[in-house]
XYZ file of C-alpha atoms in Angstrom:
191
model
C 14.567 15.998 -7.392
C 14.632 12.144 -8.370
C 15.979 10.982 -11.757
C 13.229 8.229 -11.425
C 9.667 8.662 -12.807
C 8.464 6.039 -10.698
C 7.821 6.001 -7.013
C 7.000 3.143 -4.987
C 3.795 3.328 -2.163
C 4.070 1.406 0.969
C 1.204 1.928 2.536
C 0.086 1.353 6.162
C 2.539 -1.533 6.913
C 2.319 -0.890 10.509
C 2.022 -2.320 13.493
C -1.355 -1.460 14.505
C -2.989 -4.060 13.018
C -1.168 -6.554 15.012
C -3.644 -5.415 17.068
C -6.826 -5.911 15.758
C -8.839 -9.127 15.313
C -8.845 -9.792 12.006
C -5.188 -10.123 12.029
C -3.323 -13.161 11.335
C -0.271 -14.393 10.393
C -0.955 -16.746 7.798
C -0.417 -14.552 4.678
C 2.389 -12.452 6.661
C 5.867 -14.394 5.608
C 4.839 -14.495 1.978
C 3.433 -11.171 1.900
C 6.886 -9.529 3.330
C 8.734 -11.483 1.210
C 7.304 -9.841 -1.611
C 7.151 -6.332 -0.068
C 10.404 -6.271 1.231
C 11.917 -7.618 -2.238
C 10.202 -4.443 -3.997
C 11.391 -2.133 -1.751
C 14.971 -3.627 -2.110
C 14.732 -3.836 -5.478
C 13.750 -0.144 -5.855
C 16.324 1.285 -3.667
C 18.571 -0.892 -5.783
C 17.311 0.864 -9.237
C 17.481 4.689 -7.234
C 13.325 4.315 -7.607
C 11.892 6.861 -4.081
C 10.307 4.373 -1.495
C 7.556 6.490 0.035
C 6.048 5.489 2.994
C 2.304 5.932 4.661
C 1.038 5.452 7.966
C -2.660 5.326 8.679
C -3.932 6.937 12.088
C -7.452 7.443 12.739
C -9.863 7.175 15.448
C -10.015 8.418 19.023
C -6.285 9.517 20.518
C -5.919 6.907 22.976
C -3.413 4.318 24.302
C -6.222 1.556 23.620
C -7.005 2.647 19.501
C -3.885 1.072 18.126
C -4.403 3.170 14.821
C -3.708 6.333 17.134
C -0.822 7.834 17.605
C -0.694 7.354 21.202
C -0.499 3.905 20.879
C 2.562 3.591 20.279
C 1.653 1.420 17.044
C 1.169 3.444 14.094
C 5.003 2.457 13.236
C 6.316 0.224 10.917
C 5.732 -3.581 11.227
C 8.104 -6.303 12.742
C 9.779 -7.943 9.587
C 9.496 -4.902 6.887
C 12.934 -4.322 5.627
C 14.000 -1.170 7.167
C 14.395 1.458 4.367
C 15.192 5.709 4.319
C 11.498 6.832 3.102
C 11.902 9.208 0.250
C 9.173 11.249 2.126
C 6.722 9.936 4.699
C 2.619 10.572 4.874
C 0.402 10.087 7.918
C -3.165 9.529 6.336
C -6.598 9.830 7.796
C -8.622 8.529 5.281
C -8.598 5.568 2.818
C -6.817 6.843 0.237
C -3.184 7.808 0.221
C -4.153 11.006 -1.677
C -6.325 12.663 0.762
C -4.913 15.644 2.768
C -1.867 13.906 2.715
C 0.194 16.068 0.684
C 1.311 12.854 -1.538
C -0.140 14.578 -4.566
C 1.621 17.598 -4.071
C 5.358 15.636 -3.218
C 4.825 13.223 -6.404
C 4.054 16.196 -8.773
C 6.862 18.265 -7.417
C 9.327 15.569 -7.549
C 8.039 14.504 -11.701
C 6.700 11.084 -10.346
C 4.164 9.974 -13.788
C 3.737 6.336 -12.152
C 3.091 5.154 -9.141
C 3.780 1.366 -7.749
C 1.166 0.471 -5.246
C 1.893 -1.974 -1.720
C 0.860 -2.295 1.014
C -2.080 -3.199 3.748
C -5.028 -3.641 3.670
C -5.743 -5.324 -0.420
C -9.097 -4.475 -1.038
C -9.196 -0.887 1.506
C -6.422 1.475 1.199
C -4.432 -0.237 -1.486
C -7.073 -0.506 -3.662
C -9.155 2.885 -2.690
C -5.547 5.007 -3.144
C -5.266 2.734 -6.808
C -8.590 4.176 -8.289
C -7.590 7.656 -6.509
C -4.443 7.392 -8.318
C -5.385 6.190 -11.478
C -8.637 8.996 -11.932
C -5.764 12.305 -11.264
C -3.804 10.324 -14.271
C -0.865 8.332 -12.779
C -0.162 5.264 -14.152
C -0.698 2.720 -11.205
C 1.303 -0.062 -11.146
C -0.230 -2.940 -8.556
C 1.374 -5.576 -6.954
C -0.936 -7.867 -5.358
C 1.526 -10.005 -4.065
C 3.274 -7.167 -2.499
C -0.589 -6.316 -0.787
C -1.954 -7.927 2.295
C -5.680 -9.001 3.373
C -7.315 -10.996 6.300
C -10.403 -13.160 5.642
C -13.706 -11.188 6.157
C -17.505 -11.893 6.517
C -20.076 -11.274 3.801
C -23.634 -9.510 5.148
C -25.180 -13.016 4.689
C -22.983 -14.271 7.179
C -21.105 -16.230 4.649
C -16.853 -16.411 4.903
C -14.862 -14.504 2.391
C -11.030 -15.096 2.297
C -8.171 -13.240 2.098
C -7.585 -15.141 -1.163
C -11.038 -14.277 -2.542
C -10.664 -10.653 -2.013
C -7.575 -10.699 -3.299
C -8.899 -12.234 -6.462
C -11.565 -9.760 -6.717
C -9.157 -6.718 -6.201
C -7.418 -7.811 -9.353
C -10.203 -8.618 -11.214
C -12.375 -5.135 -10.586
C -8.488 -3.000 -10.721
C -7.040 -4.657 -13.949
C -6.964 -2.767 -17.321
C -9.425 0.247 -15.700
C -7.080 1.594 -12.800
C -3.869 -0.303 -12.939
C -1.944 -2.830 -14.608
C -1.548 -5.911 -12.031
C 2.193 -6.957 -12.043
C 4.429 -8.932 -9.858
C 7.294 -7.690 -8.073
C 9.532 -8.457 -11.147
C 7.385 -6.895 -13.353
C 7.047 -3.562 -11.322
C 10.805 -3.298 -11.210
C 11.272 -4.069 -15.280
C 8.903 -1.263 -16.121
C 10.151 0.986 -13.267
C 13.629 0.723 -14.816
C 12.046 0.830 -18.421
C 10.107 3.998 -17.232
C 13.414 6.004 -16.283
């Protein structure tokens, strides 16, 4: 059982999407920099680092979200860390047949600190998941990565621009937006 109250989410910083076209390494240094600093920080402060890996689609070599790729592991450049407890998801949210719920209860977790890939998907989807089955969400957008997307009018939308609206539609109704130093101060305050 964990002293903390708090658990930090990493969630599907994997490999697989290395593989996938929307992928790019523009936001990548910045974006570990920031996850990698919360996970540090929270190991530092005894606060459980809980990992999730996504895995979906057909069971083949080829479907890099599949086990059988050899992919669904954690990405080049994430600090390496003990997990707390580790989750292989199927579906959007981190809460879904997972068993998460069922490990944070058990081990008195009240807030939750939310990372990870993809921004406006599973990060955000496991946020409002969170948030409606009453934990306090704690969201760090720097510590989230996106890739740039295309709207049904054919029109670009960036990784920057979803970002943006991630924070603007989360804020105040499922989490309170912080940055890493912020979700460490009221991790520690939260004790």
């Amino acid at each position: 059982m964990t002293t903390s109250h708090t658990a930090l989410i990493v969630i599907d910083v994997q490999a697989s999407f290395q593989h996938r076209p929307c992928f790019t390494e523009r936001d990548l240094p910045a974006f570990l920099a920031a996850q990698n600093a919360l996970i540090d920080g929270c190991i530092r402060r005894g606060i459980p680092v809980v990992r999730v890996l996504h895995s979906d689609g057909p069971e083949t070599a080829d479907n890099p979200f599949s086990i059988a790729s050899g992919h669904v592991s954690p990405l080049a450049g994430l600090t390496g860390f003990d997990a707390a407890a580790t989750f292989v998801k199927h579906r959007h949210s981190a809460l879904v047949g997972t068993g998460l719920d069922v490990w944070l209860t058990e081990h008195g977790i009240r807030r939750l600190i939310v990372s990870g890939i993809r921004t406006e998907q599973c990060c955000e989807t496991t946020t409002r998941h969170a948030s409606d089955l009453g934990w306090q969400v704690d969201y760090v957008t720097d510590a989230t990565l996106t890739f740039d997307m295309t709207q049904p009018d054919g029109s670009p939308l960036t990784a920057a621009e979803i970002k943006a609206r991630t924070a603007t539609v989360l804020q105040g109704r499922f989490c309170t937006l912080c940055s890493v130093d912020e979700a460490l101060s009221r991790a520690q305050a939260a004790a």
